[in-house]
C-alpha atoms as a PDB file:
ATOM      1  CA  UNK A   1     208.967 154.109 106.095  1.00  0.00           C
ATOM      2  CA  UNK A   2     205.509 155.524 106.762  1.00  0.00           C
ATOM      3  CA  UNK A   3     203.931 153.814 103.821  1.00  0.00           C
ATOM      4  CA  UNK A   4     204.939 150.363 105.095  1.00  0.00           C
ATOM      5  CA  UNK A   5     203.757 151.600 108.493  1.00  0.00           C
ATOM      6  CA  UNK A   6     200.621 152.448 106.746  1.00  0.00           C
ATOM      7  CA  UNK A   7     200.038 149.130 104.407  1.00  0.00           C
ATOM      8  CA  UNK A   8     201.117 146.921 108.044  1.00  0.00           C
ATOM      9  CA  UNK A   9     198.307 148.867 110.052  1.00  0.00           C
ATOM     10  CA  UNK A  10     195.640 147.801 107.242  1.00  0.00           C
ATOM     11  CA  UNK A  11     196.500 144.815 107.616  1.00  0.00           C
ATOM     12  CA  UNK A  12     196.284 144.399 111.284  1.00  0.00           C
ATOM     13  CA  UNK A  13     192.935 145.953 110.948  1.00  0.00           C
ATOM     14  CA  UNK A  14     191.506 143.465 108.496  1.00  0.00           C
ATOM     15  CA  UNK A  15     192.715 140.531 110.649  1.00  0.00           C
ATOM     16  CA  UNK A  16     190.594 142.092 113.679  1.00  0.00           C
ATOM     17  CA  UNK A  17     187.651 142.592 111.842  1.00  0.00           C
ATOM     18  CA  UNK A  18     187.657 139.065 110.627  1.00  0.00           C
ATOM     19  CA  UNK A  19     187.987 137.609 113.931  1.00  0.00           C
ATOM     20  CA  UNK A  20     185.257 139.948 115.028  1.00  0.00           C
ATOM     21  CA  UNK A  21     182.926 138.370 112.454  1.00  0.00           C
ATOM     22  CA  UNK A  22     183.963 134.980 112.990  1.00  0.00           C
ATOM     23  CA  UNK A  23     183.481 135.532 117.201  1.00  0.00           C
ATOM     24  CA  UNK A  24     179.514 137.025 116.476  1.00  0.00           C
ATOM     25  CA  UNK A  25     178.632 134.162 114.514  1.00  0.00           C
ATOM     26  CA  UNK A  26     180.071 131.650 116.873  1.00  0.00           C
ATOM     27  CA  UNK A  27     178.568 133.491 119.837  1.00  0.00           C
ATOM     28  CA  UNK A  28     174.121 132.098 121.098  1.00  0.00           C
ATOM     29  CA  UNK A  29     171.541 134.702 119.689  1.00  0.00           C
ATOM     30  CA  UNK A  30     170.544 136.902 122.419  1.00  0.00           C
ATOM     31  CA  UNK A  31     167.513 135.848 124.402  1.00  0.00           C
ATOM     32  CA  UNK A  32     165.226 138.388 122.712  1.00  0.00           C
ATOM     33  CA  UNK A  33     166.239 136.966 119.682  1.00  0.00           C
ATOM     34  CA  UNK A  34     164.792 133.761 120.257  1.00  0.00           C
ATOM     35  CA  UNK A  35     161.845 134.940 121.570  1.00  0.00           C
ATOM     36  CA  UNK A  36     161.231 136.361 118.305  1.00  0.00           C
ATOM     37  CA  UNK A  37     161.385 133.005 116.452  1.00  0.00           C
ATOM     38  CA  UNK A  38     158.111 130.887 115.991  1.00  0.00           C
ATOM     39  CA  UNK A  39     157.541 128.273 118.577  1.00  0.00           C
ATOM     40  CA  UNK A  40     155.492 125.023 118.698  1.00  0.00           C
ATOM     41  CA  UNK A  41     152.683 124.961 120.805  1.00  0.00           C
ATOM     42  CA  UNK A  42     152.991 123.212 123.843  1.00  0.00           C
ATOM     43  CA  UNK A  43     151.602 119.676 124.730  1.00  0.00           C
ATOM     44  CA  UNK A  44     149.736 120.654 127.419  1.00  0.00           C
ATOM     45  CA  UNK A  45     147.382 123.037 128.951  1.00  0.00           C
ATOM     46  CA  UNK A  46     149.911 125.691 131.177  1.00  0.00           C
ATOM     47  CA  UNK A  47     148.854 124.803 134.715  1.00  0.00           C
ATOM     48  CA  UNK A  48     148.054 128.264 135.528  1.00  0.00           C
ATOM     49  CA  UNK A  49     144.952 128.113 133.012  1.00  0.00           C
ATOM     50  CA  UNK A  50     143.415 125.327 135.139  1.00  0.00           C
ATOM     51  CA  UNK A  51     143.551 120.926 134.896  1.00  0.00           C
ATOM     52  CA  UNK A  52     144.357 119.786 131.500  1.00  0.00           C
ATOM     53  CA  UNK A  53     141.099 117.808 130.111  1.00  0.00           C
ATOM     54  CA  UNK A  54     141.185 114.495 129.877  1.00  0.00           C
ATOM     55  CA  UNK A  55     141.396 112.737 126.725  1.00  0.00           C
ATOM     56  CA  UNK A  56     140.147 109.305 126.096  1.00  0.00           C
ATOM     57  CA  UNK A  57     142.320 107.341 124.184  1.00  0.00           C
ATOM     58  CA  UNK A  58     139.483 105.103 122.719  1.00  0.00           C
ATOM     59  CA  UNK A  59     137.775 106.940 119.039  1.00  0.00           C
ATOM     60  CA  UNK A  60     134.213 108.099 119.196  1.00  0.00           C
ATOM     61  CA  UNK A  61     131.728 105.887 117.705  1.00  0.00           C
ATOM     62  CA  UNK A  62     130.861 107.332 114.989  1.00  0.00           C
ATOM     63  CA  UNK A  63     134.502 107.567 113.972  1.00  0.00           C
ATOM     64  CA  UNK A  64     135.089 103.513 114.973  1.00  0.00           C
ATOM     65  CA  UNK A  65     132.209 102.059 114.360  1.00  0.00           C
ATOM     66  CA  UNK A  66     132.290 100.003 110.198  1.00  0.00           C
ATOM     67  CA  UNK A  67     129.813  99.755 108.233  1.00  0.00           C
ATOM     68  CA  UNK A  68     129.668  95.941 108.982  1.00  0.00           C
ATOM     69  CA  UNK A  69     128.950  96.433 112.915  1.00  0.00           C
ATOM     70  CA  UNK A  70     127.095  99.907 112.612  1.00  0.00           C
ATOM     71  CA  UNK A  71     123.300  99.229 113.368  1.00  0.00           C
ATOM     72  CA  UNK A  72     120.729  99.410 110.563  1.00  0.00           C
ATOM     73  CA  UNK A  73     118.446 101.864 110.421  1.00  0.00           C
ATOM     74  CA  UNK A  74     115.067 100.920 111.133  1.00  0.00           C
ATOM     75  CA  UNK A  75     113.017 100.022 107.887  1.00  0.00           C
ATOM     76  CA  UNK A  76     109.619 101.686 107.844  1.00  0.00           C
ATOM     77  CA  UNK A  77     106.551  99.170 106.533  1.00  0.00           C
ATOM     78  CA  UNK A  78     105.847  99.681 102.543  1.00  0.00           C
ATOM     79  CA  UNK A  79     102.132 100.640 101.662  1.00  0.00           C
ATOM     80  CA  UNK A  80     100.380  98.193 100.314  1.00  0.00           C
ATOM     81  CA  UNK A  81     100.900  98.485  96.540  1.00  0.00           C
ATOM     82  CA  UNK A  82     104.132 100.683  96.946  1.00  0.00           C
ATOM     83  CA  UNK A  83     107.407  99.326  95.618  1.00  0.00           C
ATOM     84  CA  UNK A  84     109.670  97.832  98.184  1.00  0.00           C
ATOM     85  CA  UNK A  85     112.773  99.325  99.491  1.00  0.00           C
ATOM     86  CA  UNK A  86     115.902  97.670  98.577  1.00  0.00           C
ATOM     87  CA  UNK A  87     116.825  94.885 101.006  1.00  0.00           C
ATOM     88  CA  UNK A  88     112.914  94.026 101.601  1.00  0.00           C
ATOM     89  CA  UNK A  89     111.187  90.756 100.845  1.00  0.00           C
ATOM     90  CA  UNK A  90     107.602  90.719 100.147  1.00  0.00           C
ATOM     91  CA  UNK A  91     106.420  88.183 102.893  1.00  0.00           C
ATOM     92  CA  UNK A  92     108.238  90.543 105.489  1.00  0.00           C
ATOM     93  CA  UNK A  93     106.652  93.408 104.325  1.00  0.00           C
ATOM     94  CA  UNK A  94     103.642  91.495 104.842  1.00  0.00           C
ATOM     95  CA  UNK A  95     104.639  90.006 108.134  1.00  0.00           C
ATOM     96  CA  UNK A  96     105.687  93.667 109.244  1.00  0.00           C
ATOM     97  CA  UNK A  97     101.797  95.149 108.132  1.00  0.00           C
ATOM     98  CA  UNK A  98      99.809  95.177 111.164  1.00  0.00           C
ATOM     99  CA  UNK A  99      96.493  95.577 109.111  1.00  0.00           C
ATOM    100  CA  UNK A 100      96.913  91.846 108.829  1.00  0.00           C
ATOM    101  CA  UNK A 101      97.072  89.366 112.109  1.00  0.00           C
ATOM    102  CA  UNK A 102      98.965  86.063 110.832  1.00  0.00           C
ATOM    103  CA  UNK A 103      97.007  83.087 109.703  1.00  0.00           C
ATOM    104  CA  UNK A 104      95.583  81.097 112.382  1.00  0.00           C
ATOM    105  CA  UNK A 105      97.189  77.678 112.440  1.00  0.00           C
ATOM    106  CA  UNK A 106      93.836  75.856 111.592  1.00  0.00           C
ATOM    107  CA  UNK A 107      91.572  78.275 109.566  1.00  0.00           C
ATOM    108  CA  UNK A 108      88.363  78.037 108.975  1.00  0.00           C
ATOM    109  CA  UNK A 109      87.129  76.077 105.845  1.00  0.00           C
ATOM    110  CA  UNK A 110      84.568  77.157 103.501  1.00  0.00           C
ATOM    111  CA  UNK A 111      81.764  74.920 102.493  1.00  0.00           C
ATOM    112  CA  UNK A 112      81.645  74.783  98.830  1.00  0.00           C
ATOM    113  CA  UNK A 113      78.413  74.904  96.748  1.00  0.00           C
ATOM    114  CA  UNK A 114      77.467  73.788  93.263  1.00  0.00           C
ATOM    115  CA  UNK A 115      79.324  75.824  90.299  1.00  0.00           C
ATOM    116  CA  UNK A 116      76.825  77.679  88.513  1.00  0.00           C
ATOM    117  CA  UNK A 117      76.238  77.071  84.733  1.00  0.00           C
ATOM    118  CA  UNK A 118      76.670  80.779  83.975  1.00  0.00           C
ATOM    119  CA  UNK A 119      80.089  82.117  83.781  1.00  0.00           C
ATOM    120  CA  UNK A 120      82.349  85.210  82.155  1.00  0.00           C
ATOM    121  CA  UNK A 121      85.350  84.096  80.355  1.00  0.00           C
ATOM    122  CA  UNK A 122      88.528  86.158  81.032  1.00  0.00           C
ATOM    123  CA  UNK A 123      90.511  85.110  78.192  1.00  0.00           C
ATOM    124  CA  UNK A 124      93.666  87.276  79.927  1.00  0.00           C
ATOM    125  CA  UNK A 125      93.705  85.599  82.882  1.00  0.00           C
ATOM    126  CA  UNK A 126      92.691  82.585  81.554  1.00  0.00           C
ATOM    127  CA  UNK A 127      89.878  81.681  84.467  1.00  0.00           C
ATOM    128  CA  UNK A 128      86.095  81.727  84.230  1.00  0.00           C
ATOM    129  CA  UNK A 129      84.154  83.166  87.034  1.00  0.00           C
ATOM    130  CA  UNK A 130      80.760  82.784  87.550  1.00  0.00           C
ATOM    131  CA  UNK A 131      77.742  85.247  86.103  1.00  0.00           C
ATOM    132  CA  UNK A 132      76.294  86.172  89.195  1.00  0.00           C
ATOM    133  CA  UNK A 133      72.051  86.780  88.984  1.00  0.00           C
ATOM    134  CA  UNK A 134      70.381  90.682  89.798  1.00  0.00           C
ATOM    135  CA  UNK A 135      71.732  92.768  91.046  1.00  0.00           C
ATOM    136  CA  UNK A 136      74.966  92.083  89.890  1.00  0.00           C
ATOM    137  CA  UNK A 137      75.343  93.651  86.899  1.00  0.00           C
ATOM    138  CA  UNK A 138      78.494  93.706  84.675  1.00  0.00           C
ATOM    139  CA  UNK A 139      80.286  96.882  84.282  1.00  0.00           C
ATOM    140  CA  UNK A 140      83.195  99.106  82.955  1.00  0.00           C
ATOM    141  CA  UNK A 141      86.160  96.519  83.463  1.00  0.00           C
ATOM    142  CA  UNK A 142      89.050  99.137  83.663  1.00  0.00           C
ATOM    143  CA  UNK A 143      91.432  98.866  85.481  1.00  0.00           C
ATOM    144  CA  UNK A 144      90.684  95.106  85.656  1.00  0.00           C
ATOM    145  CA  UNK A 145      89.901  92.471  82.986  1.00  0.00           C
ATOM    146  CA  UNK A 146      86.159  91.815  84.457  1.00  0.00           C
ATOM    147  CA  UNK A 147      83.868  93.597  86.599  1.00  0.00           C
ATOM    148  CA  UNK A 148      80.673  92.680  88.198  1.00  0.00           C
ATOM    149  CA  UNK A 149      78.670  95.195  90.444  1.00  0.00           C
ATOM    150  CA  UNK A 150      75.832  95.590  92.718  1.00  0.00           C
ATOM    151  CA  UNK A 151      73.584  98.786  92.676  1.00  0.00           C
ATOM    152  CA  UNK A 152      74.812 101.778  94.896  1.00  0.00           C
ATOM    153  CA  UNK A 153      72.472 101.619  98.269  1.00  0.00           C
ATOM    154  CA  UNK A 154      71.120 105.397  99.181  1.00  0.00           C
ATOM    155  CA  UNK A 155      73.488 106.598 101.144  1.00  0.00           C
ATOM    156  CA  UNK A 156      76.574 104.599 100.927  1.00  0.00           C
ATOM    157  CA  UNK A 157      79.099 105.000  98.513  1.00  0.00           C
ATOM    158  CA  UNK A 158      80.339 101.181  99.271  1.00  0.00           C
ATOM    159  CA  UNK A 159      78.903  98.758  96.878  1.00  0.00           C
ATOM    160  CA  UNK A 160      79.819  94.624  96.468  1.00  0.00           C
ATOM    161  CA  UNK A 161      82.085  94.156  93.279  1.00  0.00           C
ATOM    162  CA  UNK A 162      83.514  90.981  91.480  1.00  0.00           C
ATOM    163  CA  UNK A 163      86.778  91.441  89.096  1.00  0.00           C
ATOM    164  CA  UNK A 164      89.331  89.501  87.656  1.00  0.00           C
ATOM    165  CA  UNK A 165      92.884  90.803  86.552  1.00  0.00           C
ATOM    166  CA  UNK A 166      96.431  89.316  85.936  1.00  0.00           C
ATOM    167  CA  UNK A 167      97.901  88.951  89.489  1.00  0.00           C
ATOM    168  CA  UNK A 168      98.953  92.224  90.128  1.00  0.00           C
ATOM    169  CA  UNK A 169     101.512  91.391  92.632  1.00  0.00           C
ATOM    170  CA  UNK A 170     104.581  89.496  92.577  1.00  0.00           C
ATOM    171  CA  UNK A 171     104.036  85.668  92.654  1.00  0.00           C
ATOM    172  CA  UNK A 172     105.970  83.726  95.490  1.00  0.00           C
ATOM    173  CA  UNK A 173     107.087  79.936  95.829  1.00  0.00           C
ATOM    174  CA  UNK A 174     103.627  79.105  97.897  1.00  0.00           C
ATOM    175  CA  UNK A 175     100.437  79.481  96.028  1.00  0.00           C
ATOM    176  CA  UNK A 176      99.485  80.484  99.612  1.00  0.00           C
ATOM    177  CA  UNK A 177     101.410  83.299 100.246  1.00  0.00           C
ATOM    178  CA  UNK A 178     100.482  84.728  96.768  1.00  0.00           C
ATOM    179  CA  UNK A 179      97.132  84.584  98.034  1.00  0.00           C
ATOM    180  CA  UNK A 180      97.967  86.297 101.408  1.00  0.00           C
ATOM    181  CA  UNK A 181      99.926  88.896  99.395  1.00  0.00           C
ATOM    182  CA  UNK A 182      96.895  89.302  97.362  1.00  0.00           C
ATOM    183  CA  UNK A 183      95.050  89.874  99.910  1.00  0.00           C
ATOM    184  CA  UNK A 184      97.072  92.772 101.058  1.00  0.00           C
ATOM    185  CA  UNK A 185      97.129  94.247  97.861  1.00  0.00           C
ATOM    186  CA  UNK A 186      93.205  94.353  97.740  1.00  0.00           C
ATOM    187  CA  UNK A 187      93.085  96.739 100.508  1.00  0.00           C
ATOM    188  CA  UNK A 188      93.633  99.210  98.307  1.00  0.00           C
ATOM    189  CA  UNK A 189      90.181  98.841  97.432  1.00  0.00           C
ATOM    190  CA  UNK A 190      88.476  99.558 100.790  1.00  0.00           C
ATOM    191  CA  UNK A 191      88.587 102.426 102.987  1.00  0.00           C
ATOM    192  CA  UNK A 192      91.324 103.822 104.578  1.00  0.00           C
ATOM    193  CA  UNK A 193      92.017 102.348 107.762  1.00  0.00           C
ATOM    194  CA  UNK A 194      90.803  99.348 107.186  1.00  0.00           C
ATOM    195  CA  UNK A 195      92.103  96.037 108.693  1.00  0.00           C
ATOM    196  CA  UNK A 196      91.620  91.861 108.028  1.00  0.00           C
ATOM    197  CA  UNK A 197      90.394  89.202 110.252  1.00  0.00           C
ATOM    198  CA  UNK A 198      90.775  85.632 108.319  1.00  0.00           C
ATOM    199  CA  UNK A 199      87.804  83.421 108.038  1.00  0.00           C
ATOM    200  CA  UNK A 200      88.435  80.734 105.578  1.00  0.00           C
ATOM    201  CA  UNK A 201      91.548  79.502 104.047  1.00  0.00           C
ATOM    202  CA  UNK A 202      92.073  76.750 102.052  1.00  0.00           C
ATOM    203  CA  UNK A 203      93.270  74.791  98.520  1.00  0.00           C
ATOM    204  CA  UNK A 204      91.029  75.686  95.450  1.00  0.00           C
ATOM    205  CA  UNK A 205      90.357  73.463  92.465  1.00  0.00           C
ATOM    206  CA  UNK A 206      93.038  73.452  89.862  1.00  0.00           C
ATOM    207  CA  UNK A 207      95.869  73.885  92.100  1.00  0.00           C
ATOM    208  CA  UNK A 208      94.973  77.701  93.443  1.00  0.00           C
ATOM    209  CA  UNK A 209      94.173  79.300  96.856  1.00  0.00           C
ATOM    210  CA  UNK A 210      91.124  80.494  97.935  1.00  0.00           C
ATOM    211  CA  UNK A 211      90.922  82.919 100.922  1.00  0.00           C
ATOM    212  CA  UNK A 212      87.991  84.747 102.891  1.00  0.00           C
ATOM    213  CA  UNK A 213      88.461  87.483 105.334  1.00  0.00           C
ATOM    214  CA  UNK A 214      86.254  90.049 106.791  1.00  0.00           C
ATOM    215  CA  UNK A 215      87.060  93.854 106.066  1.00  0.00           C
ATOM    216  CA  UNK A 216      86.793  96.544 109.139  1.00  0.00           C
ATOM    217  CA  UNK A 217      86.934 100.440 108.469  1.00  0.00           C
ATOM    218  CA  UNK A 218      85.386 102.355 111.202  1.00  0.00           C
ATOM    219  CA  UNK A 219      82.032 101.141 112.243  1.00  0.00           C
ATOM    220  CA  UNK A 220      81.348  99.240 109.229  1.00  0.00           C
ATOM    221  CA  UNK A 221      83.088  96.001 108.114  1.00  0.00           C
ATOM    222  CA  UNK A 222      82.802  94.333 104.459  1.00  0.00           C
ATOM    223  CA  UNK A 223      83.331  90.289 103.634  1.00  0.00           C
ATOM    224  CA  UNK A 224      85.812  89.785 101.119  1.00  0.00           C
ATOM    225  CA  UNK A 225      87.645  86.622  99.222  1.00  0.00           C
ATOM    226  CA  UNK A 226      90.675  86.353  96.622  1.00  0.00           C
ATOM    227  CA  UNK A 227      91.288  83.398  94.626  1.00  0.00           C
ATOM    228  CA  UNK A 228      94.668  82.812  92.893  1.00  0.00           C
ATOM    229  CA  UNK A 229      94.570  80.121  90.443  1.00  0.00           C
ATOM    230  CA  UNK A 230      97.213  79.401  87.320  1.00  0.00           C
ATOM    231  CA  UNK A 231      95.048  79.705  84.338  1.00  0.00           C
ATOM    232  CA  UNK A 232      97.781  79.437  81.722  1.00  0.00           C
ATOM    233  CA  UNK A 233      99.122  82.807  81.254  1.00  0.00           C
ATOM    234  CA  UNK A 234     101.993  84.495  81.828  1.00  0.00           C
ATOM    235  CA  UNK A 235     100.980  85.441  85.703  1.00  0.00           C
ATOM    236  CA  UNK A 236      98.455  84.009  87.465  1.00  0.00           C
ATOM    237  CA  UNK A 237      95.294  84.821  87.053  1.00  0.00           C
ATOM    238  CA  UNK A 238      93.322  86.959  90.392  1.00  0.00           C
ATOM    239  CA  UNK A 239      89.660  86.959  91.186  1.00  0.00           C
ATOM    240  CA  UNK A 240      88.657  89.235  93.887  1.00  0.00           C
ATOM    241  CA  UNK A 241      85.097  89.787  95.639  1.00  0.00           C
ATOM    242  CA  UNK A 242      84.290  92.226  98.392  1.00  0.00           C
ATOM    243  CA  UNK A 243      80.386  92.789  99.660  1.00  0.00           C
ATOM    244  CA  UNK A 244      79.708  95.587 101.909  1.00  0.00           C
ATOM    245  CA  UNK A 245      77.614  95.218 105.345  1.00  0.00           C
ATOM    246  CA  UNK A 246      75.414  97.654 103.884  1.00  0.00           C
ATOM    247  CA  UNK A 247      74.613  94.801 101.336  1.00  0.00           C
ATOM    248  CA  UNK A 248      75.349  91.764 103.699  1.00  0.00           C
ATOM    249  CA  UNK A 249      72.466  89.441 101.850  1.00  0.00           C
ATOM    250  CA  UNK A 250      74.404  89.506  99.035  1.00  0.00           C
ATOM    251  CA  UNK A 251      77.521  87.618 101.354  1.00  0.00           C
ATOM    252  CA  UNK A 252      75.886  84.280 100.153  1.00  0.00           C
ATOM    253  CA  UNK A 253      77.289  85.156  96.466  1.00  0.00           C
ATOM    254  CA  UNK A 254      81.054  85.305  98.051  1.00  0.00           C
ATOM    255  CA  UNK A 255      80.674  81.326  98.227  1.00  0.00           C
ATOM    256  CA  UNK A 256      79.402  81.055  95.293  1.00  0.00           C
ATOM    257  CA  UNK A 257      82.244  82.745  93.360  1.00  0.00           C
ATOM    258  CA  UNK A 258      84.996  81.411  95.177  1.00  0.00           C
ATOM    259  CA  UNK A 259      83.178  77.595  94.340  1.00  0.00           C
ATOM    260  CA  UNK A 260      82.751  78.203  90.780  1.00  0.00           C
ATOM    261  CA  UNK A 261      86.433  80.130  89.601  1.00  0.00           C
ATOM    262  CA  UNK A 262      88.204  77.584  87.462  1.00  0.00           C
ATOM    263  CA  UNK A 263      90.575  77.414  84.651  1.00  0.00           C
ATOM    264  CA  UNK A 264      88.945  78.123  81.507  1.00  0.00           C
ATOM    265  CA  UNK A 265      89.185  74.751  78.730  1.00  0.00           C
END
């Protein structure tokens, strides 16, 4: 009798502690319970820390604007000389140099003389140029193909010159603008600073262009001419003259080389 007492006690007692179990696990967590859990952070600012800030819907620039509508940055002008930047043409790089007003509409016009009888053959470039008389004296070509001088004056370290070289810049459609990018590239040759005012501009014989300009660098200014003529080479062939104002009665000689450069034959 007491043992089946006993084994029906353990048995009550095992149904009670299951329904114990099952009651906590149906039962809410306590509130400190939940409090313990991680939260997400809330939408908004708690209005006890102050306004929320306001939030503009649209996306900053930087983060909306393509590469299609962004702005370009601005292109800085080439030296003359320099290689140009990708997305550069050489005309606007010469349009953009302010050492160089544009041609007027109706330039000047050089009156040519007589071609001298005495001339240097430039078999690279294919042109003859004239010999010109004393003072001009030929000298160490390099880096060009020809090279006439005058004498050094006391005191100046500017002296007239006459060379001749393959054209050392890059040949465009118009035998003109060649000429007007030659020009550019032959301030490399006077002092820094210096700027071009056009004189002359016109065809030359043969198919070329001939122009004349005047130099300035500080107080002093120099008289200058290129001539771009086709002599049958692989580039065209460049003549180039420039006579300092320290030497100004030589400027008569400038007409007389840009009369008497021709295709040699």
């Amino acid at each position: 009798m007491r043992m089946r007492d006993l084994y029906r006690g353990l048995a009550v007692a095992t149904v009670v502690g299951v329904v114990a179990v099952t009651l906590v696990m149906l039962l809410p967590p306590r509130p400190d319970e939940v409090a313990a859990r991680p939260v997400a952070a809330p939408s908004t600012v708690p209005a006890s820390s102050g306004p929320a800030p306001s939030v503009s819907a649209e996306p900053s620039a930087s983060a909306s604007a393509s590469p299609s509508s962004a702005a370009p940055a601005p292109r800085t002008t080439p030296s003359p000389g320099s290689s140009l930047a990708p997305g550069y043409t050489a005309m606007e790089a010469l349009y953009a140099d302010t050492r160089l007003p544009k041609l007027p509409k109706k330039p000047g016009r050089v009156a040519m003389a007589k071609p001298g009888k005495r001339v240097f053959q430039d078999r690279r470039t294919g042109l003859a140029v004239p010999r010109l008389a004393k003072p001009w004296k030929a000298h160490r070509a390099a880096p060009f193909t020809s090279k006439q001088v005058l004498p050094l004056r006391r005191g100046s370290n500017q002296r007239g010159m006459l060379v001749t070289c393959p054209l050392p810049i890059e040949a465009q459609k118009s035998v003109r603008d060649t000429a007007l990018l030659a020009a550019r590239w032959t301030l490399n040759h006077h002092p820094k600073g210096a700027r071009i005012r056009w004189l002359a501009s016109q065809p030359a014989k043969g198919g070329g262009w001939v122009l004349v300009y005047q130099v300035r660098y500080g107080k002093h200014v120099s008289r200058a001419a290129v001539v771009v003529l086709n002599g049958g080479m692989a580039k065209p062939g460049l003549a180039f003259v420039t006579v300092p104002d320290s030497q100004r009665n030589r400027w008569r000689d400038i007409t007389r080389v840009v009369s008497g450069v021709r295709v040699l034959g």
